[in-house]
PDB file of C-alpha atoms and ligand atoms in Angstrom:
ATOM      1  CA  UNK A   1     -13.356   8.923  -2.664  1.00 41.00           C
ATOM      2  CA  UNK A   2      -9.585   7.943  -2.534  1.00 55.00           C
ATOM      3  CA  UNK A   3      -9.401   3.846  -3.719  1.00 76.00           C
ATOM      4  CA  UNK A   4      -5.900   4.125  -2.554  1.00 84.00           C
ATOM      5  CA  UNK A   5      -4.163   4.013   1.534  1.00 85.00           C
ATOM      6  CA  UNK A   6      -2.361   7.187  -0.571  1.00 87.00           C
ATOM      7  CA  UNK A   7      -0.127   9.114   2.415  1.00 93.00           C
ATOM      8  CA  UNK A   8       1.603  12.872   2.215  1.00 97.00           C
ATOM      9  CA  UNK A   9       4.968  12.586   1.635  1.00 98.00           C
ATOM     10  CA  UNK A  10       7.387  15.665   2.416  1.00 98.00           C
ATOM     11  CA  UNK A  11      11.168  16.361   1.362  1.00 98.00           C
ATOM     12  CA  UNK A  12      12.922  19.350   3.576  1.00 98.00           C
ATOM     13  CA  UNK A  13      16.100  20.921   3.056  1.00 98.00           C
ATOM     14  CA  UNK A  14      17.766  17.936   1.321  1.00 98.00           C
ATOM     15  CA  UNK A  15      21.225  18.088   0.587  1.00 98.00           C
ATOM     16  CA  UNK A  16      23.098  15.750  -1.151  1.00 98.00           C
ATOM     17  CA  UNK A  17      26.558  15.589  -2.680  1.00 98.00           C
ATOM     18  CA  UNK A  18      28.490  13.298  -5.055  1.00 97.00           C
ATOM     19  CA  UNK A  19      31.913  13.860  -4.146  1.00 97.00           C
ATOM     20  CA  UNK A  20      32.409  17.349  -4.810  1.00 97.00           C
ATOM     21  CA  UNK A  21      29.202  17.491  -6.856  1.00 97.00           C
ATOM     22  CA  UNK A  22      26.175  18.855  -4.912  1.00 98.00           C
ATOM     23  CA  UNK A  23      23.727  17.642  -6.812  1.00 98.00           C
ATOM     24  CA  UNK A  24      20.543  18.425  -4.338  1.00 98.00           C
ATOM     25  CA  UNK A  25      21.374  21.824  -2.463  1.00 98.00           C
ATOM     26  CA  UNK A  26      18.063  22.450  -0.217  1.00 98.00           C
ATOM     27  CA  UNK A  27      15.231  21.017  -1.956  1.00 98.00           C
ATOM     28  CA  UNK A  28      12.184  21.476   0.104  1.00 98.00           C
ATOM     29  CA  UNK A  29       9.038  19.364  -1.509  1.00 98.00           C
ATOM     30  CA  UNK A  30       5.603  18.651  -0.078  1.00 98.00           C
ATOM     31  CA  UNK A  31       3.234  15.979  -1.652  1.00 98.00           C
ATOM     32  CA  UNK A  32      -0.416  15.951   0.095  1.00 97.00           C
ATOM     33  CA  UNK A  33      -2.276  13.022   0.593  1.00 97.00           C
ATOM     34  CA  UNK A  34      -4.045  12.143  -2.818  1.00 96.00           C
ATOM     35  CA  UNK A  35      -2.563  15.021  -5.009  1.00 98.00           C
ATOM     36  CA  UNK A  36       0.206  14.627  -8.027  1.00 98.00           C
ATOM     37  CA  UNK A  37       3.302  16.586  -7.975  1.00 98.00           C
ATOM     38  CA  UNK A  38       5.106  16.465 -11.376  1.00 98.00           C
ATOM     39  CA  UNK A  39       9.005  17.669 -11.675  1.00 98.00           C
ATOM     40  CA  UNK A  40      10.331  19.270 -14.324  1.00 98.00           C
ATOM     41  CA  UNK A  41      13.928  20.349 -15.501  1.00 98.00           C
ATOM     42  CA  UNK A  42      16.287  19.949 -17.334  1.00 97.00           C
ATOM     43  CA  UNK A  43      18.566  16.993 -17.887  1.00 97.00           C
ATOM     44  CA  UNK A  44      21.259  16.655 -14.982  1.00 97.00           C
ATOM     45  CA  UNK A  45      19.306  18.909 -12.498  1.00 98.00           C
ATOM     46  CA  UNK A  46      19.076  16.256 -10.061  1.00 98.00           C
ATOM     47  CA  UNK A  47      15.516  14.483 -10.527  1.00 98.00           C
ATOM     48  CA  UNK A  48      16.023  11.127 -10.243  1.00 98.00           C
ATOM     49  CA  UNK A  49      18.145  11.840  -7.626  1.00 98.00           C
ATOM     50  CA  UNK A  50      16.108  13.266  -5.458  1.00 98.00           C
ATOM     51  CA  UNK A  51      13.059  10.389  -5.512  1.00 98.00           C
ATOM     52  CA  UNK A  52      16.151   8.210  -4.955  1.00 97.00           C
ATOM     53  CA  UNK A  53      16.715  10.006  -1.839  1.00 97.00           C
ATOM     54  CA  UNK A  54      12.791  10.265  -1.077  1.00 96.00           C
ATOM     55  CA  UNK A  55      12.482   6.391  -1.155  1.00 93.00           C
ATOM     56  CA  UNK A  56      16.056   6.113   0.717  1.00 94.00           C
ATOM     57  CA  UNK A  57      17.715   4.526  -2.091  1.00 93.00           C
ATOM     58  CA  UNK A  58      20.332   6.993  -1.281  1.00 95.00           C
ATOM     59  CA  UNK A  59      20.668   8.679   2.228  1.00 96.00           C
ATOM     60  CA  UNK A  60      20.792  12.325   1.891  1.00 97.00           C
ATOM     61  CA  UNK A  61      23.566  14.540   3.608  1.00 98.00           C
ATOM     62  CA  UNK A  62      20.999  16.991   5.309  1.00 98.00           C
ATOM     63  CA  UNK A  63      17.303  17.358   5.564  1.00 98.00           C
ATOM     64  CA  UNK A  64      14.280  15.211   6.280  1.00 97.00           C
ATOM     65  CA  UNK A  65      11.705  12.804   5.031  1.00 97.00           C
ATOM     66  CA  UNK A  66       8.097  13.104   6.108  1.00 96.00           C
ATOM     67  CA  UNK A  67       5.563  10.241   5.330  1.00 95.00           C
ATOM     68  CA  UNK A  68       2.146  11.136   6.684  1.00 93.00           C
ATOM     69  CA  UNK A  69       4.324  14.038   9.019  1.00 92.00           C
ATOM     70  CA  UNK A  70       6.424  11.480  10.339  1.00 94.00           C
ATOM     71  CA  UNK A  71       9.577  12.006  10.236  1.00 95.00           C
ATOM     72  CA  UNK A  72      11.027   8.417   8.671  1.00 94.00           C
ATOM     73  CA  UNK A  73      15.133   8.901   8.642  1.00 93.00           C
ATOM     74  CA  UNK A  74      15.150   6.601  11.699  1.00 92.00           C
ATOM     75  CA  UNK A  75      13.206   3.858  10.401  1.00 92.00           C
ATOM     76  CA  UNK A  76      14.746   0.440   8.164  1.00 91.00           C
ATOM     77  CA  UNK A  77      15.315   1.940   4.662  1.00 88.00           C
ATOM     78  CA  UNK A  78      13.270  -1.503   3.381  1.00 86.00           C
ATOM     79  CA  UNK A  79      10.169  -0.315   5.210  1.00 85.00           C
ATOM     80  CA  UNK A  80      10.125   2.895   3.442  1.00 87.00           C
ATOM     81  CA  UNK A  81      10.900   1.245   0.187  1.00 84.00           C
ATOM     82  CA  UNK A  82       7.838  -0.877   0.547  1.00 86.00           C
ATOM     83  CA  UNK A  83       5.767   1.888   1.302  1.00 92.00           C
ATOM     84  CA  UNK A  84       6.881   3.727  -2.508  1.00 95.00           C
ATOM     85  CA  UNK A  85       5.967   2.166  -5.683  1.00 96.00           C
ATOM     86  CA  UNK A  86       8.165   3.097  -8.443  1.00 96.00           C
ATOM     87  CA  UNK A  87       8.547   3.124 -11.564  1.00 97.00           C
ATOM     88  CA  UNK A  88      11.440   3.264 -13.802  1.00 94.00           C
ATOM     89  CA  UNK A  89      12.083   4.640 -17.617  1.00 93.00           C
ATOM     90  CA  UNK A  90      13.432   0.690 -18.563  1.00 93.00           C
ATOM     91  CA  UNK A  91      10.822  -1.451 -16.880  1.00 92.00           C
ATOM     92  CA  UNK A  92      13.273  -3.590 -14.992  1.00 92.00           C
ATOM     93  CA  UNK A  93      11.220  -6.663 -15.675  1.00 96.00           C
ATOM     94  CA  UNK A  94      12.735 -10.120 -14.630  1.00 96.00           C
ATOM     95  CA  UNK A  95      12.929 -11.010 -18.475  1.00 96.00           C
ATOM     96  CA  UNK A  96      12.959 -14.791 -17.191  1.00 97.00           C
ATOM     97  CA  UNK A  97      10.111 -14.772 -15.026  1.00 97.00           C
ATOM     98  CA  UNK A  98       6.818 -14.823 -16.203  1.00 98.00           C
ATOM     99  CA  UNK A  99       4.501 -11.028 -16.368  1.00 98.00           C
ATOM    100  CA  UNK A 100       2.240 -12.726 -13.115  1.00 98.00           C
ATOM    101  CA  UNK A 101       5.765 -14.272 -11.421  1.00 98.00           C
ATOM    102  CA  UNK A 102       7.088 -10.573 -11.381  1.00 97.00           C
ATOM    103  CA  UNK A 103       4.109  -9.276 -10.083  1.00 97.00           C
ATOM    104  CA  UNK A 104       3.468 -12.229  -7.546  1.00 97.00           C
ATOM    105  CA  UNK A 105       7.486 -11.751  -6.539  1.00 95.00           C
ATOM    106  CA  UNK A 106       7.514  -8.875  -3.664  1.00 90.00           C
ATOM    107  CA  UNK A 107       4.529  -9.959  -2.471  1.00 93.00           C
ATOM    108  CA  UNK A 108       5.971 -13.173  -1.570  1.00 93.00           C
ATOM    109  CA  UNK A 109       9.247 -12.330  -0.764  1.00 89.00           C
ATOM    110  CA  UNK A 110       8.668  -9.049   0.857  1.00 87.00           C
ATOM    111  CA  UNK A 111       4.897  -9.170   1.710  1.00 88.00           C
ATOM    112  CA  UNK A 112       5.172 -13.318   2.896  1.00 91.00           C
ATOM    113  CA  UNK A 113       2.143 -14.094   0.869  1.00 94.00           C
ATOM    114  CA  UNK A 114       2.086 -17.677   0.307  1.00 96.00           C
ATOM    115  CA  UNK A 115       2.554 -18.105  -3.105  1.00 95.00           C
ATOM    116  CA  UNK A 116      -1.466 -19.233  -4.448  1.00 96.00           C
ATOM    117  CA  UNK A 117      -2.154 -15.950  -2.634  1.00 97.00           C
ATOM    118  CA  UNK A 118      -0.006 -13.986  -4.535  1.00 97.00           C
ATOM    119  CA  UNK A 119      -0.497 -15.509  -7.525  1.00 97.00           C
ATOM    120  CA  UNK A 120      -4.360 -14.578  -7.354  1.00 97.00           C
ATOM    121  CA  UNK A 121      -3.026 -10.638  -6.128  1.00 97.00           C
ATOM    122  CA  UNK A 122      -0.869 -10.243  -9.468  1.00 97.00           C
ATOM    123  CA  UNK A 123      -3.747 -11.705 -11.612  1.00 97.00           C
ATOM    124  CA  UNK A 124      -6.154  -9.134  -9.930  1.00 96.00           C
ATOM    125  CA  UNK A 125      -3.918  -5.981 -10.397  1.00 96.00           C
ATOM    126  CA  UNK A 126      -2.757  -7.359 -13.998  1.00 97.00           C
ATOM    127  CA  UNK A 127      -7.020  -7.001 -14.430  1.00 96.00           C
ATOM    128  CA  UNK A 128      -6.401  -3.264 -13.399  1.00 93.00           C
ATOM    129  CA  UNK A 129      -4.304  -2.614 -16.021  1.00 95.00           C
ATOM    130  CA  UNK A 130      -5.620  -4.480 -18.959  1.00 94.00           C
ATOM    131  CA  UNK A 131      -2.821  -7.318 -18.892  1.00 96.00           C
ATOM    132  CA  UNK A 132      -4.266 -10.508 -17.282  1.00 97.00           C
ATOM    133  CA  UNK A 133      -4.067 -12.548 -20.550  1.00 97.00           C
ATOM    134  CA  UNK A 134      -0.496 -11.874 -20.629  1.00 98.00           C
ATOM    135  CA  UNK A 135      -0.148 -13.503 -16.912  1.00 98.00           C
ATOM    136  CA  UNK A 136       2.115 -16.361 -18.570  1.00 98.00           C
ATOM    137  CA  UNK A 137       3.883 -14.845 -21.263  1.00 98.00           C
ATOM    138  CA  UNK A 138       7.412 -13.375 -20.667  1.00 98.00           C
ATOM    139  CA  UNK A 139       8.286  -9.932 -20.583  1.00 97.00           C
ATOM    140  CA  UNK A 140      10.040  -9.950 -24.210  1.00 97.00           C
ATOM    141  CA  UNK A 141       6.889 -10.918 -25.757  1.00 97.00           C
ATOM    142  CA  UNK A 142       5.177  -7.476 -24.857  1.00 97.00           C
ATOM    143  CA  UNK A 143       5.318  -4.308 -26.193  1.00 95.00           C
ATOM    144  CA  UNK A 144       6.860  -1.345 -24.564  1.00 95.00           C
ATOM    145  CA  UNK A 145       3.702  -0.260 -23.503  1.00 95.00           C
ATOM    146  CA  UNK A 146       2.491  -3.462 -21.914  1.00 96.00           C
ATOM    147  CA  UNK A 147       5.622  -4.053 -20.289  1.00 97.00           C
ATOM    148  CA  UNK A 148       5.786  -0.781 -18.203  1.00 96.00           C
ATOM    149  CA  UNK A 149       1.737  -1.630 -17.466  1.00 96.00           C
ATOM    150  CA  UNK A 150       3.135  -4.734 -15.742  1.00 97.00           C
ATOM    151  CA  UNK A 151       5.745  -2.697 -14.254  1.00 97.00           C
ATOM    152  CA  UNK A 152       3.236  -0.217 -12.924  1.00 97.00           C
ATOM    153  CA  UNK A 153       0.900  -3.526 -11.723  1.00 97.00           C
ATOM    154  CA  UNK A 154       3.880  -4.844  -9.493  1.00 97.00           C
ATOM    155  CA  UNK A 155       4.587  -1.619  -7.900  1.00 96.00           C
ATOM    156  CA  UNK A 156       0.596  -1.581  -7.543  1.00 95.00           C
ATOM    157  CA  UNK A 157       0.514  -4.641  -5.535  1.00 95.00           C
ATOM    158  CA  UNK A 158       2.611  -3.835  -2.767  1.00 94.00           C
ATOM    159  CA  UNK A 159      -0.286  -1.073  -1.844  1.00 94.00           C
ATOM    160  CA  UNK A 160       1.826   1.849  -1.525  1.00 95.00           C
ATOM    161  CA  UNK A 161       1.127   4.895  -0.005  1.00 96.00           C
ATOM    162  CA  UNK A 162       2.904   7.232  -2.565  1.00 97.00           C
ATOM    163  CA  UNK A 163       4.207   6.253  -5.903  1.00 98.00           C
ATOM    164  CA  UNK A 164       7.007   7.056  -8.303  1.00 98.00           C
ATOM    165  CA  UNK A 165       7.382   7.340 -11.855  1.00 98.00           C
ATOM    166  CA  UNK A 166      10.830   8.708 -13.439  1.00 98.00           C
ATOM    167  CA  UNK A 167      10.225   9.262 -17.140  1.00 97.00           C
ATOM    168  CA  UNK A 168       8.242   6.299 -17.256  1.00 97.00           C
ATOM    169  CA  UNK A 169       6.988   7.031 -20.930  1.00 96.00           C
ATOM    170  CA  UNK A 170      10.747   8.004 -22.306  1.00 95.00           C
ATOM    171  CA  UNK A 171      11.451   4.760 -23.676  1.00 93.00           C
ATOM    172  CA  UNK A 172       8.281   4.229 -25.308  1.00 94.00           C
ATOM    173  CA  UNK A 173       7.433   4.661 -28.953  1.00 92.00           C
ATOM    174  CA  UNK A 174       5.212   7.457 -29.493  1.00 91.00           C
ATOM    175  CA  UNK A 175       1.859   5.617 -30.008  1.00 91.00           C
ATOM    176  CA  UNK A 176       2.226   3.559 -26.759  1.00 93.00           C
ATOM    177  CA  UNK A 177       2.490   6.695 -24.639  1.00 95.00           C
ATOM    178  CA  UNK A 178      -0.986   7.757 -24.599  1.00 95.00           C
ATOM    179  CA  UNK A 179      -1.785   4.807 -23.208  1.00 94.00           C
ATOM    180  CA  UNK A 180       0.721   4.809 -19.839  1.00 96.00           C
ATOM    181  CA  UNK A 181       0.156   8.308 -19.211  1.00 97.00           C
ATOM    182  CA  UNK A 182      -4.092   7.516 -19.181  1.00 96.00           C
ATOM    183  CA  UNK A 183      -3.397   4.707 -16.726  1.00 96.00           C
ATOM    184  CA  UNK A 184      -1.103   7.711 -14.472  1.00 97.00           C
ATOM    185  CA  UNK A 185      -3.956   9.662 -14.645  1.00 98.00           C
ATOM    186  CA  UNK A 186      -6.493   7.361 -13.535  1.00 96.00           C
ATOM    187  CA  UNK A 187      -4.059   6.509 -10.876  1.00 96.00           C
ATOM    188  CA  UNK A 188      -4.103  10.606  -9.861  1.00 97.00           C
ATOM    189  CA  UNK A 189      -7.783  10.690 -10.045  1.00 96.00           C
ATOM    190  CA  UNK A 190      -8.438   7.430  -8.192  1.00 95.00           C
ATOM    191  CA  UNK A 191      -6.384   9.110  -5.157  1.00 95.00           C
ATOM    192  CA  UNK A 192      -2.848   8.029  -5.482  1.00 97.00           C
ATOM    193  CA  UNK A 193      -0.197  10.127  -4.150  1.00 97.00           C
ATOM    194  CA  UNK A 194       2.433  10.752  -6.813  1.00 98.00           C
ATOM    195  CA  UNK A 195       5.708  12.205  -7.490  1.00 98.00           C
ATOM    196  CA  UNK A 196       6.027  12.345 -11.636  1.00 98.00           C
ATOM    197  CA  UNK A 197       9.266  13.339 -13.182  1.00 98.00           C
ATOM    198  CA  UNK A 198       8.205  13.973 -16.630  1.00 97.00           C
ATOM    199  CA  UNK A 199       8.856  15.252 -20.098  1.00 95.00           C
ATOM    200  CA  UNK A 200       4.999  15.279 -21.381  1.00 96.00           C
ATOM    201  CA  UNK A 201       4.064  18.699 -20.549  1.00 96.00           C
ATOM    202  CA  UNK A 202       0.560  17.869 -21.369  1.00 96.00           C
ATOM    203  CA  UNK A 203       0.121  15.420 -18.226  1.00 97.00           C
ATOM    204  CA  UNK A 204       1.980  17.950 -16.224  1.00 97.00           C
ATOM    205  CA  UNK A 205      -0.436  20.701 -17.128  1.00 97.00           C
ATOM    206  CA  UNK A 206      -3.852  18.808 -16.833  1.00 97.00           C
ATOM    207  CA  UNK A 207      -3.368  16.533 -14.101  1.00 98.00           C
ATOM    208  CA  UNK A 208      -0.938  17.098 -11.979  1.00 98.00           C
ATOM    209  CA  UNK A 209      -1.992  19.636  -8.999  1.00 98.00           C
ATOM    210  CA  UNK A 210       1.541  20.986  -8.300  1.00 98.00           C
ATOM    211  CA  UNK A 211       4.508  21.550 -10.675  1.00 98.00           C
ATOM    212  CA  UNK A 212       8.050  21.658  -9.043  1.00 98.00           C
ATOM    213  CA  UNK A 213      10.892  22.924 -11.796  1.00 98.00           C
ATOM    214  CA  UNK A 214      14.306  22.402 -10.559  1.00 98.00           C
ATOM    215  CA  UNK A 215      17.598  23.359 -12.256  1.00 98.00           C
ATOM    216  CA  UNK A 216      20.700  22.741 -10.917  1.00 97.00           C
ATOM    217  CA  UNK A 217      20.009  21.161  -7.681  1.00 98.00           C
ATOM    218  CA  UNK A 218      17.437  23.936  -6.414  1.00 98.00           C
ATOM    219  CA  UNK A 219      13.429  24.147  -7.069  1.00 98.00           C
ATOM    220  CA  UNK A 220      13.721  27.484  -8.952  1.00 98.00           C
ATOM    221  CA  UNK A 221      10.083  27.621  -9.297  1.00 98.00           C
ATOM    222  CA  UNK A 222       6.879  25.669  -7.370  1.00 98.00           C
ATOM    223  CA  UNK A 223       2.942  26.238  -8.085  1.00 98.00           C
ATOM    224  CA  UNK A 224      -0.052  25.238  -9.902  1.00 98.00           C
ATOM    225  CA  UNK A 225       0.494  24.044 -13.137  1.00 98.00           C
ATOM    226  CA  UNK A 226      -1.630  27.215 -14.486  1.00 97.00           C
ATOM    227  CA  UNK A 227       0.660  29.583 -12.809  1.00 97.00           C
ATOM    228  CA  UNK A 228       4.291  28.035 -14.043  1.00 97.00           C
ATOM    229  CA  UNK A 229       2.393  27.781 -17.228  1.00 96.00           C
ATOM    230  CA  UNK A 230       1.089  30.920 -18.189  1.00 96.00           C
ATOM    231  CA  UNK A 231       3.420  33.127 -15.895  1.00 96.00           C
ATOM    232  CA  UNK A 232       6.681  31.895 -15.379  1.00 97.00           C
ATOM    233  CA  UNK A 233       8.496  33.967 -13.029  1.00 97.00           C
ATOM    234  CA  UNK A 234      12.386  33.097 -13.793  1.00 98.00           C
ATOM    235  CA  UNK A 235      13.907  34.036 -16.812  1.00 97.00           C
ATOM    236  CA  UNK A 236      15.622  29.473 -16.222  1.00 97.00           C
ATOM    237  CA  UNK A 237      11.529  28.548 -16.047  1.00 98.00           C
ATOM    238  CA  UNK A 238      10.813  31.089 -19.702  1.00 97.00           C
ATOM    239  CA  UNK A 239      13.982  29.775 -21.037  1.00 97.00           C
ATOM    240  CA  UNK A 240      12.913  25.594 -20.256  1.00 97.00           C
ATOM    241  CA  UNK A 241       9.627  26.065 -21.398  1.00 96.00           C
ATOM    242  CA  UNK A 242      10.202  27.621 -24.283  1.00 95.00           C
ATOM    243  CA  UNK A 243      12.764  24.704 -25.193  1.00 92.00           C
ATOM    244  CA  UNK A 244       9.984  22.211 -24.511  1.00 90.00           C
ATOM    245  CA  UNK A 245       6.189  23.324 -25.506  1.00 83.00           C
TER     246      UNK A 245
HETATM  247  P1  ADP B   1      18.192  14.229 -13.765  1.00 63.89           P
HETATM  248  O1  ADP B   1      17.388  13.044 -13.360  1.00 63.89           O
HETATM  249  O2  ADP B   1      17.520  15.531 -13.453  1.00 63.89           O
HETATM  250  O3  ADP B   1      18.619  14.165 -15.190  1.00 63.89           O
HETATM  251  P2  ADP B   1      20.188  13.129 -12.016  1.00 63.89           P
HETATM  252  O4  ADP B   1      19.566  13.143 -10.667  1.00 63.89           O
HETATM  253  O5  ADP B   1      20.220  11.826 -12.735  1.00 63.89           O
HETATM  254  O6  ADP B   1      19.525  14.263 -12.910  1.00 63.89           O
HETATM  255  O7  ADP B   1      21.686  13.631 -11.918  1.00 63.89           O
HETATM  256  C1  ADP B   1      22.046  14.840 -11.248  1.00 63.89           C
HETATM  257  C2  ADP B   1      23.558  14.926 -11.146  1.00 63.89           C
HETATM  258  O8  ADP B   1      24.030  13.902 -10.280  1.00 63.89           O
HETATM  259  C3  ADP B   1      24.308  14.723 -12.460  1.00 63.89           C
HETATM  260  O9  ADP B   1      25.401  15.613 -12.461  1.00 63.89           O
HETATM  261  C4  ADP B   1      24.774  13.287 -12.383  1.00 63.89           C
HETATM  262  O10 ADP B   1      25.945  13.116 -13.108  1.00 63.89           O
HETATM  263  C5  ADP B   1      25.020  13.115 -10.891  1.00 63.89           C
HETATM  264  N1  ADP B   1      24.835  11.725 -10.431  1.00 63.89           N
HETATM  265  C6  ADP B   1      23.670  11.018 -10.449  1.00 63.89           C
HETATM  266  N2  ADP B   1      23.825   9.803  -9.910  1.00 63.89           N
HETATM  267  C7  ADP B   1      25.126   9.727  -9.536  1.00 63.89           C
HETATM  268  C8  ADP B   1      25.924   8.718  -8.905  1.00 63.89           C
HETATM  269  N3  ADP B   1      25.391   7.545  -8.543  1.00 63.89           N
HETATM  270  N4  ADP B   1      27.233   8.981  -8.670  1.00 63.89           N
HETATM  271  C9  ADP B   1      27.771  10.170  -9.017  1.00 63.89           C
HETATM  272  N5  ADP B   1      27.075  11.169  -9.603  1.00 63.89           N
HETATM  273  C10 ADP B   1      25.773  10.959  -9.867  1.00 63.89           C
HETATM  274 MG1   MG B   2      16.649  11.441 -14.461  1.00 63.89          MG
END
């Protein structure tokens, strides 16, 4: 059923520290092939951190990182990087490069496409997410919305295995959100593995399979979304929700 070459993706026992600030102290994650794992907490518990040190943007100071079981510390950093779409809360769209040239961009530079070829690649996932009319316009002509849909289309391209989104509908206004978080979901139901940090508690609740609430530095509480839902366990999980819903 899966559309997607989706992989499992583990963190185990990372540590990391900035300076004297340990920011990630033994976070253990696991991600199955094809399932959605959102991440909850509250601001400053380490979040982005930690998919920066699942995609190796930062090496951590202890602990593992498991694509498809395999253990991929040893391997180039780039490799892995290619491997994990992500997506950011500001879109981090070339603004002077046209919406197809910053699709078509990694696949030519990273992926050696010849250029035609990845033209005719951006065009088709730009298709996918309702944006190849926009192909030639620049990134400051879209909307919020439409900008992160071209942000989510270049990650797309590269064919990742797993993919990352960190608050990717906090900088949107309010009526475009709907929209980005129905494209995440038909990414989760088309077979995608994801890691979403989020806010929107509804996505969380309906589609993602596991929740993972961390709070400073530690996952206080992992489970079904059902279960952190209706029965929080911690008195930190009662005390975030009920600052959120
Ligand atoms: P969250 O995404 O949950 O809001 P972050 O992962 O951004 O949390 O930050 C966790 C902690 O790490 C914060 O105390 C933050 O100040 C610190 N931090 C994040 N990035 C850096 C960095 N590059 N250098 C130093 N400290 C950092
Ligand atoms: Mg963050």
């Amino acid at each position: 059923m899966s559309e997607f070459k989706s992989g499992s993706l583990t963190a185990r026992n990372i540590h990391l520290a900035f300076g004297s600030n340990k920011v990630l102290r033994g976070i253990d994650l696991h991600v199955p092939r094809g399932t959605t794992a959102s991440v909850i907490g509250p601001s400053g518990s380490g979040k982005s951190t930690l998919l920066r040190v699942m995609n190796r943007l930062i090496e951590p100071d202890a602990g593992d990182i498991l694509l498809d079981e395999r253990s991929v510390l040893a391997d180039n950093p780039d490799e892995l990087r290619r491997r994990i779409g992500m997506v950011f809360q500001q879109f981090n769209l070339f603004p002077h490069k046209t919406v197809a040239d910053n699709v078509a961009l990694a696949l030519n530079k990273l992926r050696k496409l010849p250029k035609d070829q990845a033209r005719a690649k951006a065009l088709e996932q730009l298709d996918m997410v309702g944006l190849k009319h926009k192909a030639d316009a620049r990134p400051g002509n879209l909307s919020g919305g439409q900008q992160q849909r071209v942000a989510i289309a270049r990650a797309l391209a590269m064919e990742p295995e797993v993919m990352f989104f960190d608050e990717a509908t906090s900088a949107l206004d309010p009526e475009l959100v709907k929209g980005i978080l129905a494209l995440m979901t038909d990414l989760s139901k088309g077979g995608m593995t994801m890691v979403v940090v989020t806010h929107e508690m509804g996505f969380c609740r309906n589609v993602s399979d596991t929740v993972t609430f961390m709070d400073g530095g530690v996952v206080v509480e992992t489970g079904p979304p059902d279960e952190l839902f209706s029965a929080p366990k911690t008195e930190r999980l009662k005390g975030f929700l009920s600052d959120v819903l």
